[in-house]
Tab-separated table of C-alpha atoms in Angstrom:
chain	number	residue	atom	x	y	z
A	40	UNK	CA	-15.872	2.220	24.641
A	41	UNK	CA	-16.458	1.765	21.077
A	42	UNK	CA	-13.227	-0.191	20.239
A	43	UNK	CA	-13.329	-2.318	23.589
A	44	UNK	CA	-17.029	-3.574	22.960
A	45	UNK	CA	-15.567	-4.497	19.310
A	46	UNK	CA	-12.781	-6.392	21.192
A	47	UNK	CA	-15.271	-8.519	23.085
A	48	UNK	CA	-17.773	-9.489	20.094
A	49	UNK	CA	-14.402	-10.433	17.886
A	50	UNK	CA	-13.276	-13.201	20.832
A	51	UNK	CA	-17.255	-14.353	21.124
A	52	UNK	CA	-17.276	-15.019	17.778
A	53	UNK	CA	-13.590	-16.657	17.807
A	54	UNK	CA	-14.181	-20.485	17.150
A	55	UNK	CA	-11.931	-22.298	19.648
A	56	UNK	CA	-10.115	-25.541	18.592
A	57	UNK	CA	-11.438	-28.689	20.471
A	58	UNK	CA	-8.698	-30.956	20.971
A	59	UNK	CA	-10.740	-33.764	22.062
A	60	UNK	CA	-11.894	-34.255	18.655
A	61	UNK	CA	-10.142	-37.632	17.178
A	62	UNK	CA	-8.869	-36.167	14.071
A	63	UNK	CA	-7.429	-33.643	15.907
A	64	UNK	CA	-5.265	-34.992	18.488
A	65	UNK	CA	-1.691	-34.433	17.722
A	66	UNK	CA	-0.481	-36.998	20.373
A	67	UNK	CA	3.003	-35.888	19.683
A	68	UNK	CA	2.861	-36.075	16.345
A	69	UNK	CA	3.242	-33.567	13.474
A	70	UNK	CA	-0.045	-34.979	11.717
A	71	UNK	CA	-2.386	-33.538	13.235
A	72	UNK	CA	-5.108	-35.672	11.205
A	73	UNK	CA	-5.645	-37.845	8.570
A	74	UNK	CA	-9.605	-37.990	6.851
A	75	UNK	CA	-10.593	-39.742	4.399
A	76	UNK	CA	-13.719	-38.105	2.157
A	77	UNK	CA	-16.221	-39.782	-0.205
A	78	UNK	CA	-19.117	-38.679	-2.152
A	79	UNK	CA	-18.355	-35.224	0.121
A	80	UNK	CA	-18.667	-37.402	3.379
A	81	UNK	CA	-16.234	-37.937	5.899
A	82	UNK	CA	-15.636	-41.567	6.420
A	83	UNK	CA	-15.512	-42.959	10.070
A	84	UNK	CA	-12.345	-44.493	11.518
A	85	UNK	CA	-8.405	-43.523	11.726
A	86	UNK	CA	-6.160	-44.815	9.636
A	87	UNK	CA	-2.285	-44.252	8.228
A	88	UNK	CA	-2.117	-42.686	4.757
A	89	UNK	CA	-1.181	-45.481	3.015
A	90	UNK	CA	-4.322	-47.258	4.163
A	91	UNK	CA	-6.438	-43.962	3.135
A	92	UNK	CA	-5.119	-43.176	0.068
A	93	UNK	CA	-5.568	-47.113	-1.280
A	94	UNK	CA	-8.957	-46.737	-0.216
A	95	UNK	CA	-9.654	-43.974	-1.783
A	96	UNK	CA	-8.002	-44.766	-5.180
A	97	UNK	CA	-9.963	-48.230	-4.868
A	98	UNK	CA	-13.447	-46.583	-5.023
A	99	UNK	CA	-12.195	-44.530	-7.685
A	100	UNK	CA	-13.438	-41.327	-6.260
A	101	UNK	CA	-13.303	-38.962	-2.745
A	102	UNK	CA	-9.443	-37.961	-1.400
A	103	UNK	CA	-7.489	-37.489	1.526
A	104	UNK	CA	-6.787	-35.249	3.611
A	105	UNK	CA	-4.005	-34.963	5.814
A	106	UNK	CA	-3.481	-31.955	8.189
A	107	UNK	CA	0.728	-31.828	9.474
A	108	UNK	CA	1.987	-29.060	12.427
A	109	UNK	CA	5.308	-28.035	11.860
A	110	UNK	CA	7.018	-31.425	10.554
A	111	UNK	CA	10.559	-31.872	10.135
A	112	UNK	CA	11.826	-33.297	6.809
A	113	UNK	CA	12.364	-36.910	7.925
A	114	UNK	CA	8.581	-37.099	9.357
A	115	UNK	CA	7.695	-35.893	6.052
A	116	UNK	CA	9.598	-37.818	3.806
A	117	UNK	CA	7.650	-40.938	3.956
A	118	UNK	CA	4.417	-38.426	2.886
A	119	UNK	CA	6.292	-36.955	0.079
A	120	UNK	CA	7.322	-40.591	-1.212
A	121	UNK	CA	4.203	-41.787	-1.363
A	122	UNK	CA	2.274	-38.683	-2.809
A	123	UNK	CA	5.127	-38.148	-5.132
A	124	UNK	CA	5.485	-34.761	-4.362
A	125	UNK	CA	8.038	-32.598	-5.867
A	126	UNK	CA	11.350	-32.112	-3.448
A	127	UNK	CA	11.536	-28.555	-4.195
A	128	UNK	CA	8.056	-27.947	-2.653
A	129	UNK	CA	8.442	-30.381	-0.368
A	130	UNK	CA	11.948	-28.159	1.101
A	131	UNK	CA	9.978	-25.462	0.956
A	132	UNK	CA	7.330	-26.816	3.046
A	133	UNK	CA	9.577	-27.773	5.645
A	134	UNK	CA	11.955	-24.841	6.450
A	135	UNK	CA	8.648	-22.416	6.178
A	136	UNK	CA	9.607	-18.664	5.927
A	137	UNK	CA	8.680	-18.689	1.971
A	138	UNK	CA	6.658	-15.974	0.067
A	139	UNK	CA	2.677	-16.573	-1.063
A	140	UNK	CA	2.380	-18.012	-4.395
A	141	UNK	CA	0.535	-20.842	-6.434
A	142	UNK	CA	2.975	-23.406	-8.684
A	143	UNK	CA	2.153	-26.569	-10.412
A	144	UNK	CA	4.629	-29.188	-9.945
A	145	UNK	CA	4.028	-32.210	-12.210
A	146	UNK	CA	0.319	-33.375	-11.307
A	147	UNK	CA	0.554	-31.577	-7.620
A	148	UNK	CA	-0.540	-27.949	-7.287
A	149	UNK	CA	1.461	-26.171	-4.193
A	150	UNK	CA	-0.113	-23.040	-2.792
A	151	UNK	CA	1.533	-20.403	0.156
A	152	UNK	CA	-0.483	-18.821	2.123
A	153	UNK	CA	0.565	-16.303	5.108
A	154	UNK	CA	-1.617	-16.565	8.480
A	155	UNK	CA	-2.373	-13.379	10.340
A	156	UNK	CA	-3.715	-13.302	13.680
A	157	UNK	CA	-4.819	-9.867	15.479
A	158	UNK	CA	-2.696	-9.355	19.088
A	159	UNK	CA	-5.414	-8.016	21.374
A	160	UNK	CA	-4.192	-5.304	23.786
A	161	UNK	CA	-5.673	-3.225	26.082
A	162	UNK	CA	-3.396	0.039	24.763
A	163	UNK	CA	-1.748	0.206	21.246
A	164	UNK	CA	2.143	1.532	22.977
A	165	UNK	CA	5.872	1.973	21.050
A	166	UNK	CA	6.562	-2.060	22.018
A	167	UNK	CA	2.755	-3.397	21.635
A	168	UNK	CA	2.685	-6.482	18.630
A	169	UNK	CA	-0.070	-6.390	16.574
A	170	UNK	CA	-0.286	-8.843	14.143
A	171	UNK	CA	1.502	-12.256	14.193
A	172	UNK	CA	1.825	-14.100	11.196
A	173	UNK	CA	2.900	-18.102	10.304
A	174	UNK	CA	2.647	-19.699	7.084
A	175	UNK	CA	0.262	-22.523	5.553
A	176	UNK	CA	1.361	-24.913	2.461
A	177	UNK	CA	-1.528	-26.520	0.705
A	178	UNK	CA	0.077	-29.529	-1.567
A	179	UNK	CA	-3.346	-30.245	-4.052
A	180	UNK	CA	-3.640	-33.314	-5.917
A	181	UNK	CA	-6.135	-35.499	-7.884
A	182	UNK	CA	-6.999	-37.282	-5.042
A	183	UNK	CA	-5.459	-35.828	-2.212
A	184	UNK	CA	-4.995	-32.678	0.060
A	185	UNK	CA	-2.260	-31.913	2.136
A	186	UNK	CA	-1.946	-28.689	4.680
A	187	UNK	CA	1.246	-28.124	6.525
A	188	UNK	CA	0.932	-25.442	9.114
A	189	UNK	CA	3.621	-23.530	10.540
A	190	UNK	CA	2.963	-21.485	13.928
A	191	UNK	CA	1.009	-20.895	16.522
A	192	UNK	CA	-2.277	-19.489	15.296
A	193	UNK	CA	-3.931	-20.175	12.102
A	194	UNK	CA	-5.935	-23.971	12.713
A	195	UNK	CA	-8.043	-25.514	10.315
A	196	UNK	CA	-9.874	-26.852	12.374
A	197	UNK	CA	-13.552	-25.026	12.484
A	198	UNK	CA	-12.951	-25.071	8.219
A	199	UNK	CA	-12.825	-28.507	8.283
A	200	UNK	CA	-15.835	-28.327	10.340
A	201	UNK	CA	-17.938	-26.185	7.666
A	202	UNK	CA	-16.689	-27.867	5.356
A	203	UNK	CA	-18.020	-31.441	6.973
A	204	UNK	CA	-21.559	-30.159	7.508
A	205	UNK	CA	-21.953	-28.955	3.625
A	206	UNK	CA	-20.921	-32.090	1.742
A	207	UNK	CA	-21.637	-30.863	-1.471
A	208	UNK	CA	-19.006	-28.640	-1.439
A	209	UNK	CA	-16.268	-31.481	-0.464
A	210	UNK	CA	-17.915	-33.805	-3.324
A	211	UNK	CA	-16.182	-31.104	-6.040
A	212	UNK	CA	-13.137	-32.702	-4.573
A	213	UNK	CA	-9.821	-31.266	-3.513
A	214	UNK	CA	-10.226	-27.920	-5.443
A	215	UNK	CA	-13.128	-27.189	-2.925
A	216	UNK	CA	-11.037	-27.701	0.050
A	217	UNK	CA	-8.184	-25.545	-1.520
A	218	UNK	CA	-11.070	-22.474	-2.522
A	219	UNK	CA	-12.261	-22.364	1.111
A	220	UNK	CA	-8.648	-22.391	2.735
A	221	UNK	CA	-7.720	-19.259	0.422
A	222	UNK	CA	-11.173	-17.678	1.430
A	223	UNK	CA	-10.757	-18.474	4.999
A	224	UNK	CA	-7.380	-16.753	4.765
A	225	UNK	CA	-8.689	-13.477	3.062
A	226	UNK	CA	-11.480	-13.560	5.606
A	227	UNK	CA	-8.549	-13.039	8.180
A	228	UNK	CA	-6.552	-10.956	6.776
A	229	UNK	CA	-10.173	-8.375	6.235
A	230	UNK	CA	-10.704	-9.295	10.455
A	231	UNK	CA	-7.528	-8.163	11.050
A	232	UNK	CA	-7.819	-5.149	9.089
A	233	UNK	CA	-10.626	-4.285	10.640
A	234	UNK	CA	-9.217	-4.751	13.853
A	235	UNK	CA	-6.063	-2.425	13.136
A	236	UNK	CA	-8.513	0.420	12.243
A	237	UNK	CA	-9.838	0.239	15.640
A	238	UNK	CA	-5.771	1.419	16.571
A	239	UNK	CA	-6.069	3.972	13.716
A	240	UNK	CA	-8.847	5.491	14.814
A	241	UNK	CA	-7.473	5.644	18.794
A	242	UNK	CA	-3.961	7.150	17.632
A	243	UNK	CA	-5.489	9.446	15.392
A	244	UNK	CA	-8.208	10.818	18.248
A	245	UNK	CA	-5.151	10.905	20.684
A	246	UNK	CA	-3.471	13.326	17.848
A	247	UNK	CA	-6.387	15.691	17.088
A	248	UNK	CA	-7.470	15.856	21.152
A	249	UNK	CA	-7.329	18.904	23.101
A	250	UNK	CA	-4.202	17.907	24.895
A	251	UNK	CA	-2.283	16.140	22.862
A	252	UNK	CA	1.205	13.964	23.997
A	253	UNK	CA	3.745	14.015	22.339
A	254	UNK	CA	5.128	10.775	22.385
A	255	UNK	CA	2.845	9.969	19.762
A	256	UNK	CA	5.222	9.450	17.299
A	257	UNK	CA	6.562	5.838	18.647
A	258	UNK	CA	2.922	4.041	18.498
A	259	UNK	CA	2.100	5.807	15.276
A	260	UNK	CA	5.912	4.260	13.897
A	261	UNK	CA	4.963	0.899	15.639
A	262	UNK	CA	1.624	0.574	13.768
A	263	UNK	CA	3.173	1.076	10.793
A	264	UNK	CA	5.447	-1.449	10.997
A	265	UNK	CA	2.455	-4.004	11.848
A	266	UNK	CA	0.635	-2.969	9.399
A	267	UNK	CA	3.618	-3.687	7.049
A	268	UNK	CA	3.988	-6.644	8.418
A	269	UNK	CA	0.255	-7.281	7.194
A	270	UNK	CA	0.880	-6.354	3.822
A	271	UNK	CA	3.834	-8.583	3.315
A	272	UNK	CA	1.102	-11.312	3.888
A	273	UNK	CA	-1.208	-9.710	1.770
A	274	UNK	CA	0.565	-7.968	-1.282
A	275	UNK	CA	2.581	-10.957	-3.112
A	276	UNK	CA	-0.912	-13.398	-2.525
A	277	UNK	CA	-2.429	-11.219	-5.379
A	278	UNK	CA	-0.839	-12.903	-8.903
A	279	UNK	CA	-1.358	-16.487	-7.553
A	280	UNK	CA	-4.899	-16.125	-7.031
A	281	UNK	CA	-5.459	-14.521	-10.063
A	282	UNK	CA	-3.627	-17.320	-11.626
A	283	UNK	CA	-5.671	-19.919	-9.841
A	284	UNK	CA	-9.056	-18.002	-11.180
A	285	UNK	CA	-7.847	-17.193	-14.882
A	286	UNK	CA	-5.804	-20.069	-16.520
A	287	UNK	CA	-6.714	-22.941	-17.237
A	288	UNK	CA	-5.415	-25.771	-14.453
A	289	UNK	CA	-6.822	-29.538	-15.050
A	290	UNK	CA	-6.978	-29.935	-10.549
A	291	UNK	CA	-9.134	-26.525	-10.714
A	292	UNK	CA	-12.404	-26.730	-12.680
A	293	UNK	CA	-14.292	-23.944	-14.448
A	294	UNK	CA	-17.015	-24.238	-11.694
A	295	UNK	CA	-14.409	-23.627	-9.213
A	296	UNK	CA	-12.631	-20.650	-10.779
A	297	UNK	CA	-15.271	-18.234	-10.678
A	298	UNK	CA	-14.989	-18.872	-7.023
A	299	UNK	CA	-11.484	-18.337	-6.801
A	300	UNK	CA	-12.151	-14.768	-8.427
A	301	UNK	CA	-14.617	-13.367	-5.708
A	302	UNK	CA	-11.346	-14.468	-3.272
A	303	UNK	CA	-9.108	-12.083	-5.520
A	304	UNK	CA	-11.834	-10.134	-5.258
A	305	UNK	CA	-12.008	-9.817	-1.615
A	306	UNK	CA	-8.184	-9.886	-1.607
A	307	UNK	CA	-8.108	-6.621	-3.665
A	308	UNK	CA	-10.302	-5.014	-1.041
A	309	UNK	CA	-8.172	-5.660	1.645
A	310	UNK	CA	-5.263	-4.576	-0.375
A	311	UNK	CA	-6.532	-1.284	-0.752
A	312	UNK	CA	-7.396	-0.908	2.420
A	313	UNK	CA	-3.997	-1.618	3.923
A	314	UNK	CA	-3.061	0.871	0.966
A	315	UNK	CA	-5.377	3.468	2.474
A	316	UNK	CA	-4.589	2.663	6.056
A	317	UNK	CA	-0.935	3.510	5.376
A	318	UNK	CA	-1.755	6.540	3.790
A	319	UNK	CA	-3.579	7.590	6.639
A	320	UNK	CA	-1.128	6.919	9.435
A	321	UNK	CA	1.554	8.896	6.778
A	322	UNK	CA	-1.034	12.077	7.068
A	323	UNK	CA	-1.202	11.608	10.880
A	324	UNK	CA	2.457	10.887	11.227
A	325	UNK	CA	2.651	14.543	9.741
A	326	UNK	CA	-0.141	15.980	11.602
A	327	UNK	CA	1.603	14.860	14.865
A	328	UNK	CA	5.221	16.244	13.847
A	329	UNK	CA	3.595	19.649	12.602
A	330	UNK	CA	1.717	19.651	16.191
A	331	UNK	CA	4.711	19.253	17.857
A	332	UNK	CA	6.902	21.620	15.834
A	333	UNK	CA	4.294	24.244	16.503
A	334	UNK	CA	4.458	23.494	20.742
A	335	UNK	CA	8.311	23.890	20.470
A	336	UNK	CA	7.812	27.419	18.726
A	337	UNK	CA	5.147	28.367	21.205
A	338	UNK	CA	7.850	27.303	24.050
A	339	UNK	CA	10.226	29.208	22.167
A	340	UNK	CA	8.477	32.495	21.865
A	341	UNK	CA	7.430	32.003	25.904
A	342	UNK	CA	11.391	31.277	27.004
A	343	UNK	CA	11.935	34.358	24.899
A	344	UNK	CA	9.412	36.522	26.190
A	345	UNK	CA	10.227	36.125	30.054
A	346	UNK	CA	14.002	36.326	29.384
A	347	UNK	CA	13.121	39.728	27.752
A	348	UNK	CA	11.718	41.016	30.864
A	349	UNK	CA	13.938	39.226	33.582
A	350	UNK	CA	17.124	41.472	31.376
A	351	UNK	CA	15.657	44.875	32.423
A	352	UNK	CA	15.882	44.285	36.443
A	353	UNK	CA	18.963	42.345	35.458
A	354	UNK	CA	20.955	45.389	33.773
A	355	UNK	CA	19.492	47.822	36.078
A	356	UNK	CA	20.981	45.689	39.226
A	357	UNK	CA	24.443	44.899	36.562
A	358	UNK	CA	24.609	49.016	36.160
A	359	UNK	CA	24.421	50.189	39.951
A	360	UNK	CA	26.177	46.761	41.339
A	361	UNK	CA	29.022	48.724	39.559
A	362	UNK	CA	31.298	50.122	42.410
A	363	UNK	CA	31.418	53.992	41.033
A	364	UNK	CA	31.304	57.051	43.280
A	365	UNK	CA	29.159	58.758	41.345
A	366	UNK	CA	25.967	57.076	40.088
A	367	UNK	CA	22.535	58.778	39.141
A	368	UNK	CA	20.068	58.890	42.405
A	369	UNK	CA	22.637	57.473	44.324
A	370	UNK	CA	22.607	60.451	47.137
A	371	UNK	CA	18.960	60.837	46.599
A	372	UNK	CA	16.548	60.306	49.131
A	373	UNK	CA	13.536	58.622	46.545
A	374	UNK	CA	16.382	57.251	44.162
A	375	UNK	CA	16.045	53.951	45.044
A	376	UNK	CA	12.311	53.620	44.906
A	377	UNK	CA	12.067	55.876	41.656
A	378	UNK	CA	14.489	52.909	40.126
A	379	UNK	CA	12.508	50.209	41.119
A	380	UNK	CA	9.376	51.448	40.592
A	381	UNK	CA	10.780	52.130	37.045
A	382	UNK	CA	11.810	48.996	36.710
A	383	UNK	CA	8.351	47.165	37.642
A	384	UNK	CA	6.482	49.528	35.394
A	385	UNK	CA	8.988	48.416	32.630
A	386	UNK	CA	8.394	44.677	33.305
A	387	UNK	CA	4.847	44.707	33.693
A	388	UNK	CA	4.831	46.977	30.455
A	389	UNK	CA	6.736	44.066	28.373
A	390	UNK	CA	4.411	41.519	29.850
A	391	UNK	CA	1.103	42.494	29.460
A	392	UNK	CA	2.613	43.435	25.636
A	393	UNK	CA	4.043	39.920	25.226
A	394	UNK	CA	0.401	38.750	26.897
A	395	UNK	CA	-1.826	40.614	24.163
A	396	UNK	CA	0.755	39.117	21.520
A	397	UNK	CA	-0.030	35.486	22.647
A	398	UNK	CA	3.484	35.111	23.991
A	399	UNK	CA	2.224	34.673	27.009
């Protein structure tokens, strides 16, 4: 009850996208917007890049920032032209599938970032997905921000949103909006974490129950495998942001640093929790396969015990099925019940010993 009333305050508290908002229509289009900010304010009216980024460099202060979905390389050529953004960040930006890290190209910082998304389900099983992750470039320049997203989950929309209704922080300029897209990311990644230890805590109360199944073994193996597939977002993000919070960068101020180490701070958290969850599912992985080991020995011992008593009626009747003319009792009047009633008192004998053993 526990874990389902968890379920139902995270998608309460799960900001929804509204696509009716200008700046983010995609009308077909990989850009999803295109803002122009000065002074920390978000100016009023579309326009292309060009147009923005003129504007922008005219009153000598604010930037742009352009949001893209999934581009392919010709829709984002004309971008990379006029940004002058390196082509070996800009291939990597395209084709997607590339591992977190922070590199300065020229005057343009380019940042990875893995999205993670919790799967809700109603019961962890051996099949059930639990984390889905996409990707999110973050090309950082004087006067300039651009985010290319690649799949499904992971918006930037409700950021944007905070971000709009504290103008302070976008006044610090680009670095800002680079800070809060790396916090907003650890923020997930610690949601999602949380989330999995609601599937921890289920598997590992379906282990240590009463009546235990054992088909355990699958969704423990499955979990594991999400939960790698959680670190592989997590783990490699760790020198980057240290980078971005210790040496010196002229697009990332002092001010801004200290804030990019309480995100590696966070980050570390959530590392070693991962670490810890893994840990755990190892020692329940173990628990289950000793639990199981033992109910195979305690079927063994109970196959055992009732073959040893089913072999004494069984040799008696293998003895006298024997066709000889001369077996004991055979000519006598209480042979036959003497035998049988030997034979029960033998069987119920081995029974009730195999019963006070715990064989039984």
């Amino acid at each position: 009850m526990i874990r389902n009333l968890r379920r139902t305050v995270r998608k309460a508290y799960r900001r929804s996208v509204d696509l009716s908002h200008p700046a983010r229509s995609p009308l077909g289009s990989s850009v999803v917007n295109c803002v122009m900010y000065l002074d920390g304010s978000r100016q009023s009216g579309d326009c292309a890049a060009e147009e923005a980024l003129r504007q922008v460099r005219k009153a000598g202060g604010g930037f742009v920032w352009i949001g893209l979905h999934e581009p392919a390389a010709d829709e984002f050529a004309g971008l990379a032209t006029l940004f002058s953004l390196h082509p070996l960040a800009v291939d990597e930006a395209v084709t997607a599938h590339q591992r977190p890290k922070a590199e300065l190209y020229d005057d343009t910082l380019f940042a990875v970032f893995k999205t993670v998304t919790y799967v809700e389900h109603t019961e962890l099983t051996a099949t059930s997905e639990v984390v889905e992750t996409g990707e999110l470039m973050v090309f950082t320049g004087a006067d300039f921000v651009i985010t290319v997203r690649h799949g499904a989950h992971g918006s930037l929309g409700p950021l944007r949103e905070s971000l709009e209704a504290a103008p302070e922080r976008l006044a610090k300029g680009p670095a800002a909006v680079l800070h809060a897209i790396a916090d907003h990311m650890v923020d997930d990644y610690l949601c999602v974490a949380d989330a999995i230890q609601d599937d921890i805590d289920a598997v590992e109360t379906a282990v240590f129950s009463e009546n235990p199944g054992r088909g355990e073994a699958g969704r423990i193996y499955q979990l594991k495998r999400e939960l790698l597939e959680l670190k592989r977002a997590i783990s490699p993000l760790d020198r980057p942001l240290h980078k971005l919070a210790t040496q010196p960068n002229r697009l990332v101020g002092a001010e801004t640093q200290r804030y990019f180490r309480d995100v590696a701070g966070s980050l570390e958290r959530v590392t070693e929790q991962t670490a810890a969850f893994d840990n755990l599912l190892d020692s329940i992985l173990q628990a289950h396969l000793a639990q199981v080991t033992v109910a195979q020995n305690e079927d063994m011992r109970k196959i055992t015990a009732w073959a040893a008593v089913i072999a004494v009626p069984t040799m008696v009747c293998g003895a006298y099925g024997m066709n000889f003319p001369h077996m004991p009792a055979q000519e006598w009047t209480y042979g036959y019940p003497l035998v049988m009633g030997l034979t029960a008192a033998v069987c119920f004998g081995l029974y009730r010993t195999f019963r006070r053993n715990g064989w039984l």
